[in-house]
mmCIF file of C-alpha atoms in Angstrom:
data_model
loop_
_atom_site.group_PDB
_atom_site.id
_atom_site.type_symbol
_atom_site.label_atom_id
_atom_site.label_comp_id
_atom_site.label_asym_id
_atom_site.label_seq_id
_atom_site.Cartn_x
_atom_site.Cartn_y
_atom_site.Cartn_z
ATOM 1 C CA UNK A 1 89.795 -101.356 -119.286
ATOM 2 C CA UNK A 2 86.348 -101.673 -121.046
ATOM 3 C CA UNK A 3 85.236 -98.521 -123.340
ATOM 4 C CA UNK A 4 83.456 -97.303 -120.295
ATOM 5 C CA UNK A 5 85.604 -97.709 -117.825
ATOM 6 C CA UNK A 6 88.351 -95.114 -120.127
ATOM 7 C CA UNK A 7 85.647 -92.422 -120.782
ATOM 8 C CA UNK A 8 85.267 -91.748 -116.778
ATOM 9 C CA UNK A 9 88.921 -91.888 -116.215
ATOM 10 C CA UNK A 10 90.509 -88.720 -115.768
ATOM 11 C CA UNK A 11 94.180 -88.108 -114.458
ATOM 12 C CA UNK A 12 94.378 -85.414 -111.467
ATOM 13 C CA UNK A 13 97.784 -84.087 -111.028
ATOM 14 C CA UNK A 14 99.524 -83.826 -107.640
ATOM 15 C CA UNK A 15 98.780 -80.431 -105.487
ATOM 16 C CA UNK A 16 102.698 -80.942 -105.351
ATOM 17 C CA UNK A 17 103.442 -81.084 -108.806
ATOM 18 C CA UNK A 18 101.739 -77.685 -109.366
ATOM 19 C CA UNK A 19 103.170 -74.299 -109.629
ATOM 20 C CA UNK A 20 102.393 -71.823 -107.025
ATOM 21 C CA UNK A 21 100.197 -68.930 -109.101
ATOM 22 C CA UNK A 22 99.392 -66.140 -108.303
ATOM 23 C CA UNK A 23 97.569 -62.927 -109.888
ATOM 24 C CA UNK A 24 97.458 -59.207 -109.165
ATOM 25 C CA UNK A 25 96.270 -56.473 -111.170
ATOM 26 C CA UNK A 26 97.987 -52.692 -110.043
ATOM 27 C CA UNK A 27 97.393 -48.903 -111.544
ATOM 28 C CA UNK A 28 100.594 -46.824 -112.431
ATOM 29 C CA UNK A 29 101.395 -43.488 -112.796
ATOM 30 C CA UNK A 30 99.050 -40.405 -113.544
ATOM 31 C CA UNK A 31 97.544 -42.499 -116.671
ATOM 32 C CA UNK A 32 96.652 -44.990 -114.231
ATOM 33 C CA UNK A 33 97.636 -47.791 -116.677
ATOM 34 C CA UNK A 34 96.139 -51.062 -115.241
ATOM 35 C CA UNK A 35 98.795 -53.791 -115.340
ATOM 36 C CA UNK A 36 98.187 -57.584 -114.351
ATOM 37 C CA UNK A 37 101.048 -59.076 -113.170
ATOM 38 C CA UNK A 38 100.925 -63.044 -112.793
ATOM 39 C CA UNK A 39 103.530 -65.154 -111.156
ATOM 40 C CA UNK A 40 104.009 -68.947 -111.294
ATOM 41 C CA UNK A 41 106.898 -70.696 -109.421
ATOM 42 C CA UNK A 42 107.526 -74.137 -111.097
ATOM 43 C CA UNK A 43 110.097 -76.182 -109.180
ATOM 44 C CA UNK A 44 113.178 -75.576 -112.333
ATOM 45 C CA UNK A 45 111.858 -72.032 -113.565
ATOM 46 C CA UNK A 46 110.535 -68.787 -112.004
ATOM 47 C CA UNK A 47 107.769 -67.157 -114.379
ATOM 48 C CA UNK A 48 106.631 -63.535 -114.231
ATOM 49 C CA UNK A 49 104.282 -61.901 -116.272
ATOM 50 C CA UNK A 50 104.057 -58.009 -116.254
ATOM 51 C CA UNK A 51 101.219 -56.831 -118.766
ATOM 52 C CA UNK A 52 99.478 -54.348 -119.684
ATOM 53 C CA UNK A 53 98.291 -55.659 -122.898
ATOM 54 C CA UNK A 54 94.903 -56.840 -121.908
ATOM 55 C CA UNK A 55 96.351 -60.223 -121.039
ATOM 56 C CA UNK A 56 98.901 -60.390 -123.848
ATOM 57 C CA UNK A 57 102.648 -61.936 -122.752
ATOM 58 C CA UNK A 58 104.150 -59.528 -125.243
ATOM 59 C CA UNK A 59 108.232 -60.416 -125.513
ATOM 60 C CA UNK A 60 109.309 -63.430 -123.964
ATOM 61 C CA UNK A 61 112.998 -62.840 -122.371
ATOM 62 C CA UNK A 62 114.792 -65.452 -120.322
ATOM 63 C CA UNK A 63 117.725 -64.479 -117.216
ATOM 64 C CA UNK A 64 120.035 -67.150 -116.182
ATOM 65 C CA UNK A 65 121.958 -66.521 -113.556
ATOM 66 C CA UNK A 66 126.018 -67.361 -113.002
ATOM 67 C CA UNK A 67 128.207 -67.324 -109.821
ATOM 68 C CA UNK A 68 131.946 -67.471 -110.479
ATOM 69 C CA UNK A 69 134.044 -68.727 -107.083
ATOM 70 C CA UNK A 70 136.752 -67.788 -108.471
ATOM 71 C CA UNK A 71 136.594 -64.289 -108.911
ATOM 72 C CA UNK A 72 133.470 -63.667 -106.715
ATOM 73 C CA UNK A 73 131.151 -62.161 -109.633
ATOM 74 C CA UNK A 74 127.583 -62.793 -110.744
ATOM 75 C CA UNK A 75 126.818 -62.830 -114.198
ATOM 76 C CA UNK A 76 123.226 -62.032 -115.399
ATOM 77 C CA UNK A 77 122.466 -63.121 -118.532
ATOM 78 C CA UNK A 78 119.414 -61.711 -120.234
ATOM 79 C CA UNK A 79 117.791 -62.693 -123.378
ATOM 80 C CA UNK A 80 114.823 -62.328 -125.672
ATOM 81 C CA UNK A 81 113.387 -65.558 -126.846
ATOM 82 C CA UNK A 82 110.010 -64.510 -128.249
ATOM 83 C CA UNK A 83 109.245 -61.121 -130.152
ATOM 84 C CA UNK A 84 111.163 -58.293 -130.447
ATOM 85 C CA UNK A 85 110.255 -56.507 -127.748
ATOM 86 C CA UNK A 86 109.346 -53.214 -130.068
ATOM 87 C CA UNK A 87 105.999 -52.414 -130.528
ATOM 88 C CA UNK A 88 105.534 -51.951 -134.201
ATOM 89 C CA UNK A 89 104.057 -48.713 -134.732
ATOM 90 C CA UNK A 90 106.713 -46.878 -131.611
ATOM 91 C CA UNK A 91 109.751 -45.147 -132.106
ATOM 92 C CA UNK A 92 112.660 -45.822 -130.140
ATOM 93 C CA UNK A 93 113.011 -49.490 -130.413
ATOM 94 C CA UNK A 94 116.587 -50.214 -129.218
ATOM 95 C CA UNK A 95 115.379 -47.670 -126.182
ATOM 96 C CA UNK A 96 112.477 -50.253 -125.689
ATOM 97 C CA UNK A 97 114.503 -53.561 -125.690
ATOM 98 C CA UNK A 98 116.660 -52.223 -123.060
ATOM 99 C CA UNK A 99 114.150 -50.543 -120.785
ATOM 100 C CA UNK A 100 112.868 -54.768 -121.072
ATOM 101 C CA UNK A 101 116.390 -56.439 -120.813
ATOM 102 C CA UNK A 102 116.789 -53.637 -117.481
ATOM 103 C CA UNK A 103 113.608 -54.647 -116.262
ATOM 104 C CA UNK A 104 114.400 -58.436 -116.194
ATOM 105 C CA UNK A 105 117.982 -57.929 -115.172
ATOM 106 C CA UNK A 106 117.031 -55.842 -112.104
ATOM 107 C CA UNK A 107 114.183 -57.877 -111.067
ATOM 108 C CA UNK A 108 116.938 -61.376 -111.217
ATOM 109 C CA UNK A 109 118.705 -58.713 -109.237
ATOM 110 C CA UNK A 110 116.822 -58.399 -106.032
ATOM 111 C CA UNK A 111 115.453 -62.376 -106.180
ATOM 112 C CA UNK A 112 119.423 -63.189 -105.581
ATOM 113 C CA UNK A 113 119.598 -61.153 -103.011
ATOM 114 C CA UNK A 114 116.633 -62.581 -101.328
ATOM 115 C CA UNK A 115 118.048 -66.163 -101.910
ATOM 116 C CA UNK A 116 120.911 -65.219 -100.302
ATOM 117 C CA UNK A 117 119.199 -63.338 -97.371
ATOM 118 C CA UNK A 118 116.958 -66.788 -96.712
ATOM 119 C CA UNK A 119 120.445 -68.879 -97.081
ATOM 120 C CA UNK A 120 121.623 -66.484 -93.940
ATOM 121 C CA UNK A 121 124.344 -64.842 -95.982
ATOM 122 C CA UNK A 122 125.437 -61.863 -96.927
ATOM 123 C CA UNK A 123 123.735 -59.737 -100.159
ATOM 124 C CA UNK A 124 126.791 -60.089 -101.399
ATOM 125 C CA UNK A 125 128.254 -63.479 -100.535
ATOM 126 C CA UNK A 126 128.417 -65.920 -103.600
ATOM 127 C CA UNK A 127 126.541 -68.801 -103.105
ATOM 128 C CA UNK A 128 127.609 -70.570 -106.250
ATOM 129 C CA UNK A 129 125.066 -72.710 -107.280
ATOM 130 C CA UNK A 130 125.209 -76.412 -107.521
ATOM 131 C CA UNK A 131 126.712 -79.104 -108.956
ATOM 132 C CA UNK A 132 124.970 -79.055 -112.084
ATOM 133 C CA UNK A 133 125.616 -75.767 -112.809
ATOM 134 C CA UNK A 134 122.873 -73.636 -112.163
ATOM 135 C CA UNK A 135 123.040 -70.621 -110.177
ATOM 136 C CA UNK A 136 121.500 -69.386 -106.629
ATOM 137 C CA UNK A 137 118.068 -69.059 -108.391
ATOM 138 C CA UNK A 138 116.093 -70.818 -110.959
ATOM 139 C CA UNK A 139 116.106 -69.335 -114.534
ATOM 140 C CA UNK A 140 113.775 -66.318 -114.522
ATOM 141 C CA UNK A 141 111.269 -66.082 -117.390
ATOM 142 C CA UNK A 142 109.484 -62.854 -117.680
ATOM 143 C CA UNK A 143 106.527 -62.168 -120.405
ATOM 144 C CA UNK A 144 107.306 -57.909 -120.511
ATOM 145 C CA UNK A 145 103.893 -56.383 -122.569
ATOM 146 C CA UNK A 146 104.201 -52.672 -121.711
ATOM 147 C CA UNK A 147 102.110 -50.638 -123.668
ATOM 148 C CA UNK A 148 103.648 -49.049 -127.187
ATOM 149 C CA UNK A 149 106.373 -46.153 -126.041
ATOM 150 C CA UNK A 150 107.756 -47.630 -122.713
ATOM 151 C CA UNK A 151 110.868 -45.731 -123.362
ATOM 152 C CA UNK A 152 109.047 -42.685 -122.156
ATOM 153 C CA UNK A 153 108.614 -44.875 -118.765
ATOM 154 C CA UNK A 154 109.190 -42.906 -116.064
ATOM 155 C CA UNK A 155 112.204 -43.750 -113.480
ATOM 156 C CA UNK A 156 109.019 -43.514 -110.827
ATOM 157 C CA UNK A 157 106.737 -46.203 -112.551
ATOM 158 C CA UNK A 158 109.618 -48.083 -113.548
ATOM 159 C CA UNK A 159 110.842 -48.923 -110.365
ATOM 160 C CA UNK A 160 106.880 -49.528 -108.690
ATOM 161 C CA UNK A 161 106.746 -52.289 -111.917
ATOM 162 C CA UNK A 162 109.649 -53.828 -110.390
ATOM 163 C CA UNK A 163 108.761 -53.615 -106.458
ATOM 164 C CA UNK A 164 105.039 -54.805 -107.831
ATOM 165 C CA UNK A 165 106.801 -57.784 -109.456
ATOM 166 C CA UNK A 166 109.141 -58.337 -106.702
ATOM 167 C CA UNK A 167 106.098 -57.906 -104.294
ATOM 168 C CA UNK A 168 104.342 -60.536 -105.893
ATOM 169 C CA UNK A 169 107.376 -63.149 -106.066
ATOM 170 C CA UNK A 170 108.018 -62.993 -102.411
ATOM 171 C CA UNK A 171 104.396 -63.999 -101.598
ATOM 172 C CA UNK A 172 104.711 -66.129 -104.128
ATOM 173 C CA UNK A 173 107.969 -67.260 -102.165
ATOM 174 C CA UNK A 174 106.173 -67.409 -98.706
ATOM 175 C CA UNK A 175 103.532 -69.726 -99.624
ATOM 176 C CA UNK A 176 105.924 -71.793 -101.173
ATOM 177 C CA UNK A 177 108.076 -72.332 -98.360
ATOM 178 C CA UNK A 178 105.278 -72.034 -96.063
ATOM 179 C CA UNK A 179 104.176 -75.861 -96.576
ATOM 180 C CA UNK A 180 101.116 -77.198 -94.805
ATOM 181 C CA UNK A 181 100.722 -74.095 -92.640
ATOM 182 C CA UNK A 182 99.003 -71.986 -95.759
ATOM 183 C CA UNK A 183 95.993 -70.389 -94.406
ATOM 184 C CA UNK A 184 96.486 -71.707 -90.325
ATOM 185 C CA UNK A 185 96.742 -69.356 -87.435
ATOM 186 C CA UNK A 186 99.458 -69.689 -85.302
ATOM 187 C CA UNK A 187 99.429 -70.370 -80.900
ATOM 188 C CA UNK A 188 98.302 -66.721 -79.474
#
């Protein structure tokens, strides 16, 4: 290739080889804290992002989960691989780093049970992963930046971060799985 020829060359990636984003932006509580949630399913990871740091990630945690055969259990394991997950001026910190591990845990939670419920099982059936080792979903990576004192979260806007999250995974899910009929209208 001349000089020329390599400065108007540009790579374009495959539509395929793309995550599925998506963004939403929701208002909690009496505060009405604006949070931007942002989703992006990559075909060997799941990432959520639940801020309400003007844009910031925040902590970085990471849930693989495990499906034992043998004694019909999942295992969720939950961990932080990027900040602390305490804001540096709150109280409360060990308060704060569960409310996050919770968080992450419960949203894994209800994305097995809609992996099972799409493999036409059981919530509670084991479907034990694959041969590799991996379990009935792709590792979960969640970016958690709630705003300093989110150990004084109520039980109320706790659980609408996690339906908002879990809302935005399963259309996240749908257009996924819903291949080249994104966006067409069915036979009346």
């Amino acid at each position: 290739m001349s000089a020329v020829d390599q400065a108007s060359y540009s790579y374009q990636p495959s539509s395929s080889s793309l995550p599925t984003s998506l963004i939403r932006t929701i208002t909690l509580g009496d505060e009405e804290v604006e949070t931007n949630l942002i989703l992006q399913l990559f075909s060997d990871r799941i990432f959520i992002s639940v801020t309400q740091l003007s844009g910031k990630v925040g902590s970085l945690l990471l849930c693989n989960v495990e499906e034992s055969i043998v004694d019909n259990s999942t295992t969720y394991n939950v961990r932080t691989l990027l900040g602390t997950g305490v804001a540096s001026r709150s109280g409360g910190g060990e308060r704060e780093v569960s409310i996050r591990e919770v968080f992450v845990r419960r949203l894994a939670e209800r994305i097995v049970i809609h992996t099972r419920k799409m493999a036409g099982v059981s919530e509670t059936t084991i479907l034990g992963g694959t041969e590799d080792g991996t379990g009935p979903i792709a590792p979960l990576l969640v970016g958690l930046g709630l705003k300093p004192g989110c150990s004084n979260l109520s039980v109320e806007a706790f659980n609408a971060l996690v339906d908002a999250a879990m809302e935005l995974y399963l259309d996240g899910w749908k257009m996924c799985h819903a291949g080249g009929m994104v966006g067409m209208e069915g036979p009346d």
